[in-house]
Amino acid sequence: MQRLLGTSPAHTDAADLAYTDPLTGLGNGRRFFDKIERLIDDRAEDPAPFAVGILDLDGFKPINDLFGRGAGDEILQQVAMRLRAAMDGQATVARVGADEFAFLYPLVFSEDAVCEKARMLIEILSAPYDVGERTARLSASAGCSLFYSGEDTTDLLVSKAETALYHAKRSGRGRVAVYTREMEEAAKRVTRIEQALRRAVSAGEVEPHFQPIVDLRGRRVIGFETLARWTDRDLGSVSPGVFIPIAEERGIIGPLSQLVLRKATEAARDWPSDMFLSFNLSPSQLVDHNTGLHILSILRRTGFDPRRLEIEITETGLMTDPASAEKIVADLRSVGIRVALDDFGTGQSSLGRLRDFHFDKLKIDRAFVASILEDRPSEHIIRAILAMCEGLGMDVVAEGIEAEAQADKLIAFGCGGGQGFLFGRPHDAETTLRFLRDSLAAPLRKAG
Ligand code: C2E
Ligand code: MG
Ligand code: MG
């Protein structure tokens, strides 16, 4: 340590502390930057590359909440110990954020080699952690970058590793990525969309569109799913498949969702009173304890009956922080809001979850519906899902129905509800209201 800090007699224990993370005893961010700086100086005459990386624990926060802060600290100490033990002679590891660690490999010269190292670290961290009587499991993601020339400064190297980490995290848990220029471009595009979206949300420019959900047998519209739509002056129309994940990631999903729900409930007040409104909640909203309060306060303000509202959530949303999701779902159900499990069959479907959580409805993902005509396995899966829902007393809606033959088959299997382009595409509030007024199948009985 003394060597690292230099030999100046001015160095004291206090200076030492300034470079050490008190919880884990590893070096801190300052020490890490310092080390890179020195290595860059050393390599001024020597063209050999070296590698840095940032490692971020996936889903540490829910573990912290679940096991308690003390246990969280203990896990971080164990993580630090494992990482330190994995460093060979020249390599260093530091703790640079709450659940972020950084490593420096002076003798790693290629992208493949640093990937290999990072994968090994992730592997080491994936073994279970003892926390008192219990064990916890963690995964981690890593982003790496290589120093190739004197043009790379410490800041640049670290920021490249961060860009790569961001990329790794976006593509799932437990991944490793090495910085490329394309990542930088992609990250810039995301930031552009984020900024435009922030502006649009504060200007109230995201609109709800509504797609009909029908009773399959009678072909009667029984409700609508709200789907957010956004057209930006410069970017044009941006699909929710793009802007919703960005809104989640950058913390805009709360205000965006509140805006869309307010507009949607205002529109749905004018629909026949037996028609429900369905609304998607993002996984990150099921981690935020204020979500329930926000929804209820919007319903109160717009005067929309909570018993006409249905919330769609996905399995991913339940996995991130099951305890918090359960609390939010229970709060919503206690005022009569119905809860649907969306996109069933695509994620890490767990039947256990269907037992622990009570859902009012299950939506079969359109991937199954799309292949129902050609593919025997899909057919069997749909039949099994339908039988299960019947047993559990859940309603079912098959998503993405585009052809009559698909609808016929689903009816023959006993599927009650359907949604898809065959019955109608999503339309704005005005068009939806006009459709309802004109529709003979659903004569308009205006609510209160
Ligand atoms: P989702 O909730 O599964 O919504 C159904 C998606 O399938 C919609 O895509 C809809 O337009 C599309 N779809 C419906 N019928 C058909 C069909 O017959 N064929 C095909 N090929 N597609 C069909 P969209 O509007 O692009 O939305 C994508 C996803 O974005 C939604 O998937 C939902 O997860 C999310 N999303 C949309 N609006 C919101 C929102 O307000 N809040 C949140 N949190 N997520 C939203
Ligand atoms: Mg949905
Ligand atoms: Mg869906």
CSV table of C-alpha atoms and ligand atoms in Angstrom, one decimal, residues 225-227 278-280 312 342-343 363 399 419, ligand 2:
chain,number,residue,atom,x,y,z
A,225,GLU,CA,-55.6,-2.4,-23.7
A,226,THR,CA,-53.8,1.0,-23.4
A,227,LEU,CA,-50.7,1.2,-25.5
A,278,SER,CA,-56.2,-2.5,-19.3
A,279,PHE,CA,-52.9,-0.8,-18.5
A,280,ASN,CA,-49.3,-2.1,-18.6
A,312,GLU,CA,-50.9,-6.0,-16.8
A,342,ASP,CA,-49.0,-10.4,-19.6
A,343,ASP,CA,-46.9,-12.2,-22.3
A,363,LYS,CA,-52.5,-13.3,-21.5
A,399,GLU,CA,-52.7,-12.1,-27.8
A,419,GLN,CA,-56.8,-9.6,-28.9
B,2,MG,MG,-49.8,-5.8,-22.4
